[in-house]
Short mmCIF file of C-alpha atoms (C1' of nucleotides) in Angstrom, two decimals:
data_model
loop_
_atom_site.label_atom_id
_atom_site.label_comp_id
_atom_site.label_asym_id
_atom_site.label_seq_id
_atom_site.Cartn_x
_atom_site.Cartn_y
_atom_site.Cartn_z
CA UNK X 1 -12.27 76.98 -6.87
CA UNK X 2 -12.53 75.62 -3.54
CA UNK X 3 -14.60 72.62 -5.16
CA UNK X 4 -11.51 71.80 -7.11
CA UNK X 5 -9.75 71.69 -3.98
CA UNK X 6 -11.90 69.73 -2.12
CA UNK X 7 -12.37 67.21 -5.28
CA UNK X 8 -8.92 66.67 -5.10
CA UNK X 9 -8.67 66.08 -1.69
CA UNK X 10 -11.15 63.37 -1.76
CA UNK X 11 -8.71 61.90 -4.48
CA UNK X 12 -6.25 61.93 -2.28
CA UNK X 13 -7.81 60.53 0.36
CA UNK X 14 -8.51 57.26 -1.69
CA UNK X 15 -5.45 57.32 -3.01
CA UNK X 16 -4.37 56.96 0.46
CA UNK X 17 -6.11 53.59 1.30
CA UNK X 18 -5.15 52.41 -1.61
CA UNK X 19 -1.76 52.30 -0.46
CA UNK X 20 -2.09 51.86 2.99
CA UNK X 21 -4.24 48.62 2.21
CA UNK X 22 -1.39 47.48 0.44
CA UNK X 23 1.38 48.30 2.98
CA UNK X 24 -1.16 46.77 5.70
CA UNK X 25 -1.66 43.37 3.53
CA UNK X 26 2.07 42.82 2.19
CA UNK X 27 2.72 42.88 5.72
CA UNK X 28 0.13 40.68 6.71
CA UNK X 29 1.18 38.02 3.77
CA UNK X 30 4.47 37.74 5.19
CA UNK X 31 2.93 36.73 8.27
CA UNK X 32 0.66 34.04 6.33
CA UNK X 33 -2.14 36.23 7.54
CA UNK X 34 -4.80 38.07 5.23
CA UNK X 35 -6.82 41.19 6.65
CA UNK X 36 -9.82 38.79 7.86
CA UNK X 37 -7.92 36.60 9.92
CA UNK X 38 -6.01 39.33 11.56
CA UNK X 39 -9.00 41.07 12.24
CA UNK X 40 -9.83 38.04 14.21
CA UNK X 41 -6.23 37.40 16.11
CA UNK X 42 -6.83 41.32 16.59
CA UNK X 43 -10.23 40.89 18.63
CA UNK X 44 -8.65 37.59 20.33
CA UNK X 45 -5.86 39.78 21.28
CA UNK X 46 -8.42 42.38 23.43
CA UNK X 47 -10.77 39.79 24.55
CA UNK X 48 -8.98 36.66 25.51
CA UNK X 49 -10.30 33.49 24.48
CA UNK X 50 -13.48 34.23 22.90
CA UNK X 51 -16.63 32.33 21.20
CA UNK X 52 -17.42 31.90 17.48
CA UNK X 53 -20.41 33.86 18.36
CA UNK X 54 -18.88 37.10 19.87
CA UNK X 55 -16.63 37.14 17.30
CA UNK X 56 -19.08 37.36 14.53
CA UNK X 57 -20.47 40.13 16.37
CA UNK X 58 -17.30 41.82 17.38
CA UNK X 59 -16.34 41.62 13.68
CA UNK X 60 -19.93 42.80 12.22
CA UNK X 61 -19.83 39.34 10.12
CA UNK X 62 -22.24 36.55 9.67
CA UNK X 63 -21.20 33.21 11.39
CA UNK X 64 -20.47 30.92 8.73
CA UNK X 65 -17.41 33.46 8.01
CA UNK X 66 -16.14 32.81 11.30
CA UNK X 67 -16.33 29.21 10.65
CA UNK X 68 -14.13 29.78 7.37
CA UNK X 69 -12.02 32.41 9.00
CA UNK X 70 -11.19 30.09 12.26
CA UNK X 71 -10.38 26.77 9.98
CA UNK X 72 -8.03 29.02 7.81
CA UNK X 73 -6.53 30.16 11.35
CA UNK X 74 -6.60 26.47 13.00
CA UNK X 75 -4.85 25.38 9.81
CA UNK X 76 -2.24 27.90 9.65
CA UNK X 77 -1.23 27.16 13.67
CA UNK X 78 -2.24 30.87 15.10
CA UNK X 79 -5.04 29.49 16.70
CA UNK X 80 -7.04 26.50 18.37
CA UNK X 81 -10.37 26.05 18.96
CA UNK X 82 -11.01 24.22 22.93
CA UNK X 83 -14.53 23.29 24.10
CA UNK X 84 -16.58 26.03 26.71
CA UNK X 85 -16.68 24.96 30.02
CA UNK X 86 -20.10 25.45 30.33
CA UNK X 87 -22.10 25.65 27.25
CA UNK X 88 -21.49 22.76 25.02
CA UNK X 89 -23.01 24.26 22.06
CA UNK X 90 -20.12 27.11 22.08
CA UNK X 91 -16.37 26.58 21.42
CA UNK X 92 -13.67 29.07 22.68
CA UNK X 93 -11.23 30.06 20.14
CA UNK X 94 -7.81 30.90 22.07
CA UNK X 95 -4.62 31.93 20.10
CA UNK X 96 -1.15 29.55 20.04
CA UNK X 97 1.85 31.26 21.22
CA UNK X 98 2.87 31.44 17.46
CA UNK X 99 -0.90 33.24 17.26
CA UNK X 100 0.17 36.03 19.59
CA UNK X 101 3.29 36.40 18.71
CA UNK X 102 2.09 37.02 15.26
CA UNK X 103 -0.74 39.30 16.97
CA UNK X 104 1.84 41.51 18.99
CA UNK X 105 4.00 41.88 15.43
CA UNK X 106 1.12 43.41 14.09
CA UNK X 107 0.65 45.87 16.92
CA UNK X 108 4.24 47.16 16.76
CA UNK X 109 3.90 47.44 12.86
CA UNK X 110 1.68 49.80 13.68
CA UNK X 111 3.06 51.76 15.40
CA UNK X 112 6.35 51.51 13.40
CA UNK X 113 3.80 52.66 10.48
CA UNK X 114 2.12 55.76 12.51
CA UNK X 115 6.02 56.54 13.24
CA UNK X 116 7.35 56.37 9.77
CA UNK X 117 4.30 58.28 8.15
CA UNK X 118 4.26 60.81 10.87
CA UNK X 119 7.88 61.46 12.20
CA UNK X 120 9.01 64.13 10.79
CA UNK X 121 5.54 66.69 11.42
CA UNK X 122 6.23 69.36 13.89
CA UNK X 123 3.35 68.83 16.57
CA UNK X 124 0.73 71.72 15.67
CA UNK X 125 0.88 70.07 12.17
CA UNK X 126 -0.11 66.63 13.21
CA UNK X 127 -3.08 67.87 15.74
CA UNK X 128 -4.69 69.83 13.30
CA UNK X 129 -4.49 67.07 10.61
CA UNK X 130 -5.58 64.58 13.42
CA UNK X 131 -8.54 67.03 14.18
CA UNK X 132 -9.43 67.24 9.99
CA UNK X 133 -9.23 63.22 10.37
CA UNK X 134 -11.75 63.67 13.11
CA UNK X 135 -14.17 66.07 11.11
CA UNK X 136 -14.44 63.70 8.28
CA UNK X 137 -14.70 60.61 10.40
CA UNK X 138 -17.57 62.31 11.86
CA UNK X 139 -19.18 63.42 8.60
CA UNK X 140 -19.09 60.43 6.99
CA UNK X 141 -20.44 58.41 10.14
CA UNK X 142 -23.57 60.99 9.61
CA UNK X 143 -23.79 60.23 5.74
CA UNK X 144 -23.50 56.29 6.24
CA UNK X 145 -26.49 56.69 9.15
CA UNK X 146 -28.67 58.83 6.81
CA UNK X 147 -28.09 55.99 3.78
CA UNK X 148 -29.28 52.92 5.86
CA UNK K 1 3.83 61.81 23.71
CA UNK K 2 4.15 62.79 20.08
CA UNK K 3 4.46 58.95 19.25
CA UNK K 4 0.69 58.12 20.85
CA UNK K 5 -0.95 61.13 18.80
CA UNK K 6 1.22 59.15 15.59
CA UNK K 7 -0.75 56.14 16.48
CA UNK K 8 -4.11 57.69 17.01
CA UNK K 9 -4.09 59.57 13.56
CA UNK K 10 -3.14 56.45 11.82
CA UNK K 11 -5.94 54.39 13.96
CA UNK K 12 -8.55 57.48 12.53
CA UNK K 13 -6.95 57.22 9.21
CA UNK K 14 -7.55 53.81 8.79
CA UNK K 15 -10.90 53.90 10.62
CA UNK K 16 -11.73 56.67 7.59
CA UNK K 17 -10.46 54.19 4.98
CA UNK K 18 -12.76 51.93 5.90
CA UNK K 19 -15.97 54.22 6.03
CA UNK K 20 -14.90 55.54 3.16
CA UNK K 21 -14.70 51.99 1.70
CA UNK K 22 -17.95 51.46 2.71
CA UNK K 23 -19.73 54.45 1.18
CA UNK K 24 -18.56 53.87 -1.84
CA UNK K 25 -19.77 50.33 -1.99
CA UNK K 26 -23.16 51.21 -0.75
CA UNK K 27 -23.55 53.42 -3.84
CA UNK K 28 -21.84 50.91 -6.31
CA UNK K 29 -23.76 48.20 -4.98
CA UNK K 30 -27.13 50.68 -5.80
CA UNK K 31 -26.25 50.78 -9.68
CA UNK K 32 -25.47 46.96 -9.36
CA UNK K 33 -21.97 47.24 -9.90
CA UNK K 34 -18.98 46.21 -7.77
CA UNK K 35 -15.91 48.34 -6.59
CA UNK K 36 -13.31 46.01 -10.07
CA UNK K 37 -16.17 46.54 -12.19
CA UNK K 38 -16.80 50.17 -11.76
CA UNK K 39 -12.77 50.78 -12.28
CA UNK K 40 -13.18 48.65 -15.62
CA UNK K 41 -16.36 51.19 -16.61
CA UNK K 42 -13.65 54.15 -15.33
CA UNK K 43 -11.43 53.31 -17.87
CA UNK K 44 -13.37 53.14 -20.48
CA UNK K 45 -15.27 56.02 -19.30
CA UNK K 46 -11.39 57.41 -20.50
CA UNK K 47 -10.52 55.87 -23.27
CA UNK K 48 -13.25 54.52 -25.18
CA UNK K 49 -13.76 50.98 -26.75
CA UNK K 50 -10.73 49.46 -25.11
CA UNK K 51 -9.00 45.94 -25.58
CA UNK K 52 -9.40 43.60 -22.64
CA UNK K 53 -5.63 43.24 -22.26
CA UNK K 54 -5.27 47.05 -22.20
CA UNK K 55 -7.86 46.92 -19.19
CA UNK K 56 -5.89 44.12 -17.74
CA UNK K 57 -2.56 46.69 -17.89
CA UNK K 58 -4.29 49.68 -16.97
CA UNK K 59 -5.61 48.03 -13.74
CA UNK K 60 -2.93 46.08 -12.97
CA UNK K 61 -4.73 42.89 -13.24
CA UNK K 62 -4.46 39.13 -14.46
CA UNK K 63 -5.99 39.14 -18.50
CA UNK K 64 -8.42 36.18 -17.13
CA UNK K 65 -9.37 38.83 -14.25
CA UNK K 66 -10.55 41.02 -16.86
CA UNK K 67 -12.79 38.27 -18.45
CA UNK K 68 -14.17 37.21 -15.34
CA UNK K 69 -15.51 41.19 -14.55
CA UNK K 70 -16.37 41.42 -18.02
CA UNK K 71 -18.70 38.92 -18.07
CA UNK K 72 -20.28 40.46 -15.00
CA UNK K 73 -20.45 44.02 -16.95
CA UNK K 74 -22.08 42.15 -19.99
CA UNK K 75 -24.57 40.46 -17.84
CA UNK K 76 -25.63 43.58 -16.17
CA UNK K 77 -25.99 45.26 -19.76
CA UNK K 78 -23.37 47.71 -18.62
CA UNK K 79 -21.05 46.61 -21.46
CA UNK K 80 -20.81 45.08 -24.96
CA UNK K 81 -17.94 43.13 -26.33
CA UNK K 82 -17.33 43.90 -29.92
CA UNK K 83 -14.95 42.34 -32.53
CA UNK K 84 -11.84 44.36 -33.63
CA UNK K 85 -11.70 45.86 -36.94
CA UNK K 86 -8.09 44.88 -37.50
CA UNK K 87 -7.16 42.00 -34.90
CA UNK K 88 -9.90 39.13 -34.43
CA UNK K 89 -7.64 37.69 -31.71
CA UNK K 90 -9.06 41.04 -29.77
CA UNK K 91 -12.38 41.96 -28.85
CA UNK K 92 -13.05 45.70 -28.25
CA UNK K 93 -15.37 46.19 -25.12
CA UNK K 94 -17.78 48.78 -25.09
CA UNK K 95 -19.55 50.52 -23.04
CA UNK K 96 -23.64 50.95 -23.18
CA UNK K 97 -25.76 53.47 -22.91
CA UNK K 98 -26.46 52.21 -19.44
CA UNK K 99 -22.83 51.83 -18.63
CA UNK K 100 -22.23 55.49 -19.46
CA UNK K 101 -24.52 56.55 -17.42
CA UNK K 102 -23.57 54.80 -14.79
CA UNK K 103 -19.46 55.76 -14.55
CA UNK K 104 -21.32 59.89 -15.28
CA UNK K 105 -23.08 58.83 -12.21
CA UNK K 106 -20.20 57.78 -10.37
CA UNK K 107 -18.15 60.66 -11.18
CA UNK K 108 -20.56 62.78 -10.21
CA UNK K 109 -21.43 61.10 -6.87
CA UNK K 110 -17.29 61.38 -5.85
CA UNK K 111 -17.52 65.15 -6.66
CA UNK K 112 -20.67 65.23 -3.98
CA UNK K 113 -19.19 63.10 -1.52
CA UNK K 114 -16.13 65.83 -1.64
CA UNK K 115 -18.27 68.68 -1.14
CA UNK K 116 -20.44 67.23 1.84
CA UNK K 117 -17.09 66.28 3.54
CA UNK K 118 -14.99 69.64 3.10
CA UNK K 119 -17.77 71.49 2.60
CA UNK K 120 -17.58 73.58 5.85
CA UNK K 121 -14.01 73.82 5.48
CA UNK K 122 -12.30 77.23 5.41
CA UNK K 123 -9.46 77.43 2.92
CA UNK K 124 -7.21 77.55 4.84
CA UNK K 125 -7.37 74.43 6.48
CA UNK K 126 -8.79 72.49 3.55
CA UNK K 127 -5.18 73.84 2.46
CA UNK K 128 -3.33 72.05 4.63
CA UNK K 129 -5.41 68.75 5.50
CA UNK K 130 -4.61 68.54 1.61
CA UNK K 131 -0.85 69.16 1.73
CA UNK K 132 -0.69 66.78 5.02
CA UNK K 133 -2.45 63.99 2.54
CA UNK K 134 0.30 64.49 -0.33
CA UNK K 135 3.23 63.76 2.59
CA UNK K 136 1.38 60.77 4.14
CA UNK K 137 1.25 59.52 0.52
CA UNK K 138 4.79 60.25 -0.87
CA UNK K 139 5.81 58.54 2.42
CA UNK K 140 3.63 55.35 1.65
CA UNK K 141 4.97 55.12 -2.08
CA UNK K 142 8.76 55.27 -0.66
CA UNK K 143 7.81 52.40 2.06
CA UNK K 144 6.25 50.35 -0.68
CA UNK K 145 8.96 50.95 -2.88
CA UNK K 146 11.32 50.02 -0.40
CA UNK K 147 9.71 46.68 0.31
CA UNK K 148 9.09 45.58 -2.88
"C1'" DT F 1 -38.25 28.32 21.91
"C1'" DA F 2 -33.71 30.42 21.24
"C1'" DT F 3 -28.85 30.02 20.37
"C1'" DT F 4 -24.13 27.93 18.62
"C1'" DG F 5 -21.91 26.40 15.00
"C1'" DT F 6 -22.17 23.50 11.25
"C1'" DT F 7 -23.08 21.89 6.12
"C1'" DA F 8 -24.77 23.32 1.62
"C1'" DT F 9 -24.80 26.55 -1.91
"C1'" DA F 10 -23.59 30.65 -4.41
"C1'" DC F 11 -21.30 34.95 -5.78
"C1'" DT F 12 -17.10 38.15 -6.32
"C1'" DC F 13 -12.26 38.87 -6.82
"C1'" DT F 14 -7.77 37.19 -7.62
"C1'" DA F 15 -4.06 34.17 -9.55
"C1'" DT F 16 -1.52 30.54 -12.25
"C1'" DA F 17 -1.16 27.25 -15.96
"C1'" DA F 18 -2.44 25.32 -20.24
"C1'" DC F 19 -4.64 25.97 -24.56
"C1'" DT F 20 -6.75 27.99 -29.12
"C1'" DA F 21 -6.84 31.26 -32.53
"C1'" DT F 22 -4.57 34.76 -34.64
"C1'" DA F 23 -0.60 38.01 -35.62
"C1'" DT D 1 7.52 33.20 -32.02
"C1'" DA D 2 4.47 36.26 -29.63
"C1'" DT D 3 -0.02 37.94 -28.36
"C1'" DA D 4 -5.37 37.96 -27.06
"C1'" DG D 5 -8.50 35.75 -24.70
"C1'" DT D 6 -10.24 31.53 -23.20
"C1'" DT D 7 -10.96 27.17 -20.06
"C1'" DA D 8 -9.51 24.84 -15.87
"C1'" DT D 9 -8.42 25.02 -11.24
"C1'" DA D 10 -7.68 27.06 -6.79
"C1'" DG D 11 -8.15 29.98 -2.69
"C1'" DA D 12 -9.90 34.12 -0.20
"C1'" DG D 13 -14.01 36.59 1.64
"C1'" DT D 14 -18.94 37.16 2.10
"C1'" DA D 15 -23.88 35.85 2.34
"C1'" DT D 16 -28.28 33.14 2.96
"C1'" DA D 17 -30.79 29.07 4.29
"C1'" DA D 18 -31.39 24.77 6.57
"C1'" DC D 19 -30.05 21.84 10.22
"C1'" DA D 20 -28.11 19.40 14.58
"C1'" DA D 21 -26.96 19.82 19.18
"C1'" DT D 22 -27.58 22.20 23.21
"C1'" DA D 23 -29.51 25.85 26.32
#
DNA sequence: TATTGTTATACTCTATAACTATA
DNA sequence: TATAGTTATAGAGTATAACAATA
């Protein structure tokens, strides 16, 4: 019984990112972004001008991706790549103003998102789903650890 | 105040979207399959021999899409492709003993990954986290809708 | 010797257009 | 004329390995 219940949760779940992966990207296309690149204007955004380097890190990516990720950015205008001050085997990515304007968009999507999917839950209602988010964040942190 | 706890459940919602993403890759990517290929051995896991357009409409998907994963599923021995009886412009594709396996596998590795994550859960709450899922995802399908 | 970012190469997924064989 | 599946071509993301320049 509760099996069922939880199978179909899980269901639902996916279902979920399914859709909210393709809310996230149409919105992202319109912006001549994809979820890579913003991911990187994202990071830029928080950190300032930043190297190729960190932002593989940051990102969890090796650094030939960066190198495709930044040219797709250079070419589209949201970003520029300057030279370090002080090492000159590094390069400093820094967004254009049409690169954070296009970063801050994103940000208030967001929240437009979080406001449109949750407006209309009366408060206990959205703390106690917020705490069941928690619980399986947690959970499947713990499964992913045990895996690798 | 209620619009910052909007924003944090969508920031752990999407931060479960993408652990969940991962998890499931990590155990696709153990039977050698990929996330497109395994939803090409779901449907057949449903239907049976199947015509490569009909996988192309059932997943939404270009026909040379389908040929491209195809050729990935016959090279891993997961799948045959097989004339049709009636219609030699159509080739029937099959799945292998090893394919079946695999999607029983898979099936049976979501309902185990639903009972380690709501395990614990008393009813009641397993209850509601599921309702709250079915309103975050009618809301999604209108916004899509709307866009589109 | 270690690090930054590059070129080279390869694989997956997706998409469009043009084409062949068949219905 | 319409359909099934292909080749051809393109672009996105990721990954590894080898390499140049610099630290």
């Amino acid at each position: 019984m509760s099996e069922d219940v939880a199978a179909e949760t899980l269901d639902r779940l996916l279902a979920v990112t399914l859709l909210l992966g393709a809310d996230m990207s149409s919105h992202l296309g319109a912006r001549g972004l994809t979820e890579s690149r913003a991911g990187v204007l994202h990071v830029l955004g928080q950190s300032g001008p930043t190297t190729q380097r960190t932002l593989a890190d940051a990102l969890d990516v090796a650094p030939r991706t960066i190198t495709g990720l930044v040219d797709g950015l250079v070419a589209s205008g949201h970003v520029t790549r300057e030279p370090h001050p002080t090492d000159r085997r590094a390069t400093l990515v820094t967004p254009t103003e049409h690169g954070a304007a296009a970063a801050a968009d994103l940000v208030s999507g967001r929240l437009e998102l979080a406001g449109q999917l949750f407006a209309g839950w009366w408060p206990d209602r959205l703390v106690a789903f917020n705490d069941g988010l928690d619980v399986v964040l947690d959970t499947l942190q713990s499964l992913l650890e045990e895996e690798s």
